[in-house]
PDB file of C-alpha atoms in Angstrom:
ATOM      1  CA  SER A   1     -30.414 -61.504  60.934  1.00  0.00           C
ATOM      2  CA  PRO A   2     -29.575 -60.179  57.456  1.00  0.00           C
ATOM      3  CA  SER A   3     -29.335 -62.798  54.672  1.00  0.00           C
ATOM      4  CA  GLN A   4     -29.157 -62.921  50.951  1.00  0.00           C
ATOM      5  CA  ASP A   5     -32.975 -63.055  50.628  1.00  0.00           C
ATOM      6  CA  SER A   6     -34.086 -60.694  53.518  1.00  0.00           C
ATOM      7  CA  LEU A   7     -34.988 -57.005  53.707  1.00  0.00           C
ATOM      8  CA  CYS A   8     -35.573 -55.059  56.886  1.00  0.00           C
ATOM      9  CA  HIS A   9     -37.307 -51.744  56.596  1.00  0.00           C
ATOM     10  CA  PRO A  10     -36.213 -51.244  52.797  1.00  0.00           C
ATOM     11  CA  GLY A  11     -36.015 -47.722  51.554  1.00  0.00           C
ATOM     12  CA  GLY A  12     -35.341 -46.264  48.100  1.00  0.00           C
ATOM     13  CA  LEU A  13     -34.733 -48.367  44.978  1.00  0.00           C
ATOM     14  CA  ALA A  14     -33.400 -47.591  41.484  1.00  0.00           C
ATOM     15  CA  MET A  15     -32.702 -49.452  38.237  1.00  0.00           C
ATOM     16  CA  ASP A  16     -29.227 -49.159  36.702  1.00  0.00           C
ATOM     17  CA  THR A  17     -28.848 -48.735  32.947  1.00  0.00           C
ATOM     18  CA  ARG A  18     -28.531 -52.535  32.620  1.00  0.00           C
ATOM     19  CA  GLY A  19     -31.974 -53.175  34.306  1.00  0.00           C
ATOM     20  CA  ASN A  20     -30.455 -54.395  37.592  1.00  0.00           C
ATOM     21  CA  LEU A  21     -32.439 -53.492  40.663  1.00  0.00           C
ATOM     22  CA  PHE A  22     -30.695 -51.767  43.624  1.00  0.00           C
ATOM     23  CA  ILE A  23     -32.512 -51.596  46.873  1.00  0.00           C
ATOM     24  CA  SER A  24     -31.524 -49.717  49.993  1.00  0.00           C
ATOM     25  CA  ASP A  25     -32.014 -52.111  52.870  1.00  0.00           C
ATOM     26  CA  HIS A  26     -32.225 -49.081  55.196  1.00  0.00           C
ATOM     27  CA  ASN A  27     -34.792 -46.476  56.049  1.00  0.00           C
ATOM     28  CA  LEU A  28     -35.387 -43.330  58.047  1.00  0.00           C
ATOM     29  CA  GLU A  29     -33.799 -42.888  61.524  1.00  0.00           C
ATOM     30  CA  VAL A  30     -31.710 -46.010  61.919  1.00  0.00           C
ATOM     31  CA  SER A  31     -34.054 -48.670  60.755  1.00  0.00           C
ATOM     32  CA  GLY A  32     -32.978 -51.718  58.600  1.00  0.00           C
ATOM     33  CA  ASN A  33     -29.733 -53.459  57.743  1.00  0.00           C
ATOM     34  CA  TYR A  34     -27.773 -50.389  56.640  1.00  0.00           C
ATOM     35  CA  ARG A  35     -26.743 -51.893  53.298  1.00  0.00           C
ATOM     36  CA  LEU A  36     -27.482 -51.764  49.553  1.00  0.00           C
ATOM     37  CA  LEU A  37     -28.646 -54.834  47.697  1.00  0.00           C
ATOM     38  CA  GLU A  38     -28.403 -55.572  43.948  1.00  0.00           C
ATOM     39  CA  TYR A  39     -30.514 -57.912  41.921  1.00  0.00           C
ATOM     40  CA  ASN A  40     -29.347 -58.891  38.441  1.00  0.00           C
ATOM     41  CA  ALA A  41     -31.826 -58.200  35.796  1.00  0.00           C
ATOM     42  CA  PRO A  42     -31.938 -61.768  34.424  1.00  0.00           C
ATOM     43  CA  ASP A  43     -33.034 -63.018  37.881  1.00  0.00           C
ATOM     44  CA  LEU A  44     -36.063 -60.683  37.951  1.00  0.00           C
ATOM     45  CA  PRO A  45     -39.138 -62.031  36.062  1.00  0.00           C
ATOM     46  CA  LEU A  46     -40.641 -59.490  33.717  1.00  0.00           C
ATOM     47  CA  PHE A  47     -44.225 -60.510  34.013  1.00  0.00           C
ATOM     48  CA  PRO A  48     -44.806 -62.422  37.393  1.00  0.00           C
ATOM     49  CA  GLU A  49     -48.344 -63.943  37.729  1.00  0.00           C
ATOM     50  CA  THR A  50     -48.174 -63.599  41.508  1.00  0.00           C
ATOM     51  CA  ALA A  51     -46.238 -61.758  44.165  1.00  0.00           C
ATOM     52  CA  LEU A  52     -42.638 -63.185  44.599  1.00  0.00           C
ATOM     53  CA  PHE A  53     -40.929 -63.348  47.910  1.00  0.00           C
ATOM     54  CA  ASP A  54     -37.426 -64.282  49.093  1.00  0.00           C
ATOM     55  CA  ILE A  55     -35.596 -63.488  45.877  1.00  0.00           C
ATOM     56  CA  PRO A  56     -31.880 -63.711  46.636  1.00  0.00           C
ATOM     57  CA  ALA A  57     -29.875 -60.700  45.991  1.00  0.00           C
ATOM     58  CA  SER A  58     -26.951 -60.955  43.710  1.00  0.00           C
ATOM     59  CA  ARG A  59     -24.578 -58.516  45.491  1.00  0.00           C
ATOM     60  CA  VAL A  60     -24.535 -56.677  48.851  1.00  0.00           C
ATOM     61  CA  TYR A  61     -22.747 -53.362  49.441  1.00  0.00           C
ATOM     62  CA  GLY A  62     -21.847 -52.085  52.898  1.00  0.00           C
ATOM     63  CA  ARG A  63     -20.704 -55.584  54.242  1.00  0.00           C
ATOM     64  CA  ASP A  64     -17.496 -56.276  52.269  1.00  0.00           C
ATOM     65  CA  GLY A  65     -19.446 -58.918  50.289  1.00  0.00           C
ATOM     66  CA  SER A  66     -21.051 -60.737  53.219  1.00  0.00           C
ATOM     67  CA  PHE A  67     -24.857 -61.099  53.096  1.00  0.00           C
ATOM     68  CA  THR A  68     -24.964 -62.219  56.754  1.00  0.00           C
ATOM     69  CA  GLU A  69     -22.645 -59.589  58.370  1.00  0.00           C
ATOM     70  CA  PRO A  70     -24.981 -57.809  60.754  1.00  0.00           C
ATOM     71  CA  ASN A  71     -22.974 -54.462  60.993  1.00  0.00           C
ATOM     72  CA  CYS A  72     -21.263 -52.125  58.657  1.00  0.00           C
ATOM     73  CA  VAL A  73     -17.628 -53.018  57.797  1.00  0.00           C
ATOM     74  CA  VAL A  74     -15.011 -50.456  58.330  1.00  0.00           C
ATOM     75  CA  ASP A  75     -13.227 -51.055  54.943  1.00  0.00           C
ATOM     76  CA  ASP A  76     -16.512 -50.773  53.037  1.00  0.00           C
ATOM     77  CA  PRO A  77     -17.749 -47.229  52.952  1.00  0.00           C
ATOM     78  CA  LEU A  78     -21.306 -47.915  51.902  1.00  0.00           C
ATOM     79  CA  CYS A  79     -23.045 -47.899  55.323  1.00  0.00           C
ATOM     80  CA  GLY A  80     -26.606 -46.550  55.780  1.00  0.00           C
ATOM     81  CA  PRO A  81     -27.387 -45.699  52.043  1.00  0.00           C
ATOM     82  CA  TRP A  82     -30.430 -43.919  50.883  1.00  0.00           C
ATOM     83  CA  GLU A  83     -31.842 -44.056  47.396  1.00  0.00           C
ATOM     84  CA  PRO A  84     -29.177 -44.393  44.563  1.00  0.00           C
ATOM     85  CA  VAL A  85     -29.393 -42.770  41.159  1.00  0.00           C
ATOM     86  CA  PHE A  86     -27.749 -43.884  37.930  1.00  0.00           C
ATOM     87  CA  TYR A  87     -26.356 -41.935  35.031  1.00  0.00           C
ATOM     88  CA  PRO A  88     -26.537 -43.422  31.490  1.00  0.00           C
ATOM     89  CA  ASP A  89     -22.916 -44.621  31.725  1.00  0.00           C
ATOM     90  CA  ASN A  90     -23.907 -46.456  34.943  1.00  0.00           C
ATOM     91  CA  GLN A  91     -22.096 -44.074  37.353  1.00  0.00           C
ATOM     92  CA  MET A  92     -24.058 -44.222  40.641  1.00  0.00           C
ATOM     93  CA  ILE A  93     -24.440 -41.571  43.262  1.00  0.00           C
ATOM     94  CA  VAL A  94     -25.790 -42.429  46.556  1.00  0.00           C
ATOM     95  CA  GLY A  95     -26.441 -40.360  49.748  1.00  0.00           C
ATOM     96  CA  PHE A  96     -26.197 -41.876  53.306  1.00  0.00           C
ATOM     97  CA  ASN A  97     -27.639 -41.514  56.699  1.00  0.00           C
ATOM     98  CA  GLY A  98     -25.206 -39.047  58.185  1.00  0.00           C
ATOM     99  CA  TYR A  99     -25.220 -40.910  61.594  1.00  0.00           C
ATOM    100  CA  LEU A 100     -23.827 -44.126  59.963  1.00  0.00           C
ATOM    101  CA  GLY A 101     -22.154 -43.382  56.769  1.00  0.00           C
ATOM    102  CA  PRO A 102     -20.318 -40.574  54.854  1.00  0.00           C
ATOM    103  CA  HIS A 103     -21.678 -37.057  55.195  1.00  0.00           C
ATOM    104  CA  PHE A 104     -21.312 -36.453  51.507  1.00  0.00           C
ATOM    105  CA  PRO A 105     -22.977 -38.393  48.652  1.00  0.00           C
ATOM    106  CA  GLN A 106     -20.473 -40.754  47.050  1.00  0.00           C
ATOM    107  CA  ILE A 107     -19.842 -41.185  43.361  1.00  0.00           C
ATOM    108  CA  TYR A 108     -19.080 -44.636  41.964  1.00  0.00           C
ATOM    109  CA  HIS A 109     -17.882 -45.253  38.350  1.00  0.00           C
ATOM    110  CA  ASP A 110     -19.946 -48.489  38.119  1.00  0.00           C
ATOM    111  CA  PRO A 111     -20.785 -50.387  41.359  1.00  0.00           C
ATOM    112  CA  LEU A 112     -20.861 -53.658  39.374  1.00  0.00           C
ATOM    113  CA  THR A 113     -17.208 -53.325  38.535  1.00  0.00           C
ATOM    114  CA  ASN A 114     -15.846 -51.270  41.389  1.00  0.00           C
ATOM    115  CA  PRO A 115     -17.494 -51.288  44.827  1.00  0.00           C
ATOM    116  CA  LEU A 116     -15.553 -48.244  45.996  1.00  0.00           C
ATOM    117  CA  PRO A 117     -16.333 -44.558  45.286  1.00  0.00           C
ATOM    118  CA  TYR A 118     -13.946 -42.385  43.422  1.00  0.00           C
ATOM    119  CA  SER A 119     -15.267 -39.071  44.550  1.00  0.00           C
ATOM    120  CA  SER A 120     -18.145 -37.339  46.419  1.00  0.00           C
ATOM    121  CA  LEU A 121     -20.362 -34.310  46.239  1.00  0.00           C
ATOM    122  CA  ASN A 122     -18.691 -31.967  48.638  1.00  0.00           C
ATOM    123  CA  ASP A 123     -21.695 -30.184  49.824  1.00  0.00           C
ATOM    124  CA  TYR A 124     -22.493 -30.889  53.456  1.00  0.00           C
ATOM    125  CA  TYR A 125     -25.766 -32.739  53.833  1.00  0.00           C
ATOM    126  CA  SER A 126     -27.844 -33.782  56.750  1.00  0.00           C
ATOM    127  CA  HIS A 127     -29.497 -36.682  54.865  1.00  0.00           C
ATOM    128  CA  ALA A 128     -29.057 -36.771  51.012  1.00  0.00           C
ATOM    129  CA  TYR A 129     -32.262 -38.995  51.060  1.00  0.00           C
ATOM    130  CA  SER A 130     -33.211 -39.058  47.476  1.00  0.00           C
ATOM    131  CA  ALA A 131     -31.852 -38.227  44.017  1.00  0.00           C
ATOM    132  CA  ARG A 132     -33.083 -37.836  40.494  1.00  0.00           C
ATOM    133  CA  LEU A 133     -31.760 -37.065  37.067  1.00  0.00           C
ATOM    134  CA  ASP A 134     -33.668 -35.037  34.505  1.00  0.00           C
ATOM    135  CA  SER A 135     -33.515 -35.499  30.690  1.00  0.00           C
ATOM    136  CA  LEU A 136     -30.402 -33.394  30.571  1.00  0.00           C
ATOM    137  CA  ASN A 137     -28.629 -35.360  33.299  1.00  0.00           C
ATOM    138  CA  ASN A 138     -28.943 -32.527  35.802  1.00  0.00           C
ATOM    139  CA  LEU A 139     -28.828 -34.045  39.271  1.00  0.00           C
ATOM    140  CA  TYR A 140     -31.347 -33.147  41.951  1.00  0.00           C
ATOM    141  CA  VAL A 141     -30.581 -34.244  45.560  1.00  0.00           C
ATOM    142  CA  LEU A 142     -33.147 -33.958  48.334  1.00  0.00           C
ATOM    143  CA  ASP A 143     -31.533 -32.925  51.625  1.00  0.00           C
ATOM    144  CA  LEU A 144     -34.286 -34.394  53.882  1.00  0.00           C
ATOM    145  CA  THR A 145     -33.613 -32.715  57.206  1.00  0.00           C
ATOM    146  CA  ARG A 146     -32.604 -29.401  55.843  1.00  0.00           C
ATOM    147  CA  ASN A 147     -35.696 -29.177  53.587  1.00  0.00           C
ATOM    148  CA  ARG A 148     -33.859 -28.297  50.418  1.00  0.00           C
ATOM    149  CA  VAL A 149     -33.057 -29.687  46.956  1.00  0.00           C
ATOM    150  CA  LEU A 150     -29.513 -29.213  45.693  1.00  0.00           C
ATOM    151  CA  ILE A 151     -29.156 -29.055  41.924  1.00  0.00           C
ATOM    152  CA  TYR A 152     -25.929 -29.943  40.091  1.00  0.00           C
ATOM    153  CA  HIS A 153     -26.038 -29.010  36.423  1.00  0.00           C
ATOM    154  CA  ALA A 154     -24.635 -31.446  34.051  1.00  0.00           C
ATOM    155  CA  ILE A 155     -21.442 -30.352  32.146  1.00  0.00           C
ATOM    156  CA  THR A 156     -22.121 -29.915  28.477  1.00  0.00           C
ATOM    157  CA  TYR A 157     -19.732 -29.210  25.751  1.00  0.00           C
ATOM    158  CA  ARG A 158     -20.769 -27.400  22.749  1.00  0.00           C
ATOM    159  CA  THR A 159     -19.088 -28.040  19.365  1.00  0.00           C
ATOM    160  CA  TYR A 160     -19.013 -25.015  17.089  1.00  0.00           C
ATOM    161  CA  LEU A 161     -18.550 -25.816  13.449  1.00  0.00           C
ATOM    162  CA  PRO A 162     -17.341 -23.102  11.110  1.00  0.00           C
ATOM    163  CA  GLN A 163     -20.098 -21.892   8.765  1.00  0.00           C
ATOM    164  CA  VAL A 164     -19.501 -22.448   5.153  1.00  0.00           C
ATOM    165  CA  ASN A 165     -20.473 -19.470   2.838  1.00  0.00           C
ATOM    166  CA  ARG A 166     -22.589 -20.763  -0.089  1.00  0.00           C
TER     167      ARG A 166
END
């Protein structure tokens, strides 16, 4: 049974811009608890002397806030998450197991302040399994079953200043 300090076949993990740890408690096929757990940065020791076990998660996504709910909750769209990725402003993008959750990776303003997505990447995926940002904030999403990587270029705005004749 899932609990606040349990993991079952954990998958991808990521740190947000505040140092909080997000772990997908879900893995390939239909293994795991199909949820996303968040661990607050202050609760994670920086230099542990030994391995740590049973650290309680601070938040759970995909269960409407319940750590012990065994199944996905209809009103909570985060079911079967893969590895999340965070932008510098703490926006999160996460893909899903297409058998359990949304077919499109979902975009969240900041999952710590709003657990619901505001948009999605509207390219059809089989399994948007992993995502990364490069130094220019271009997004790379691995579509596992289709053996491809989709690239989303960051929108940049250039400011042109008038040149002054000297």
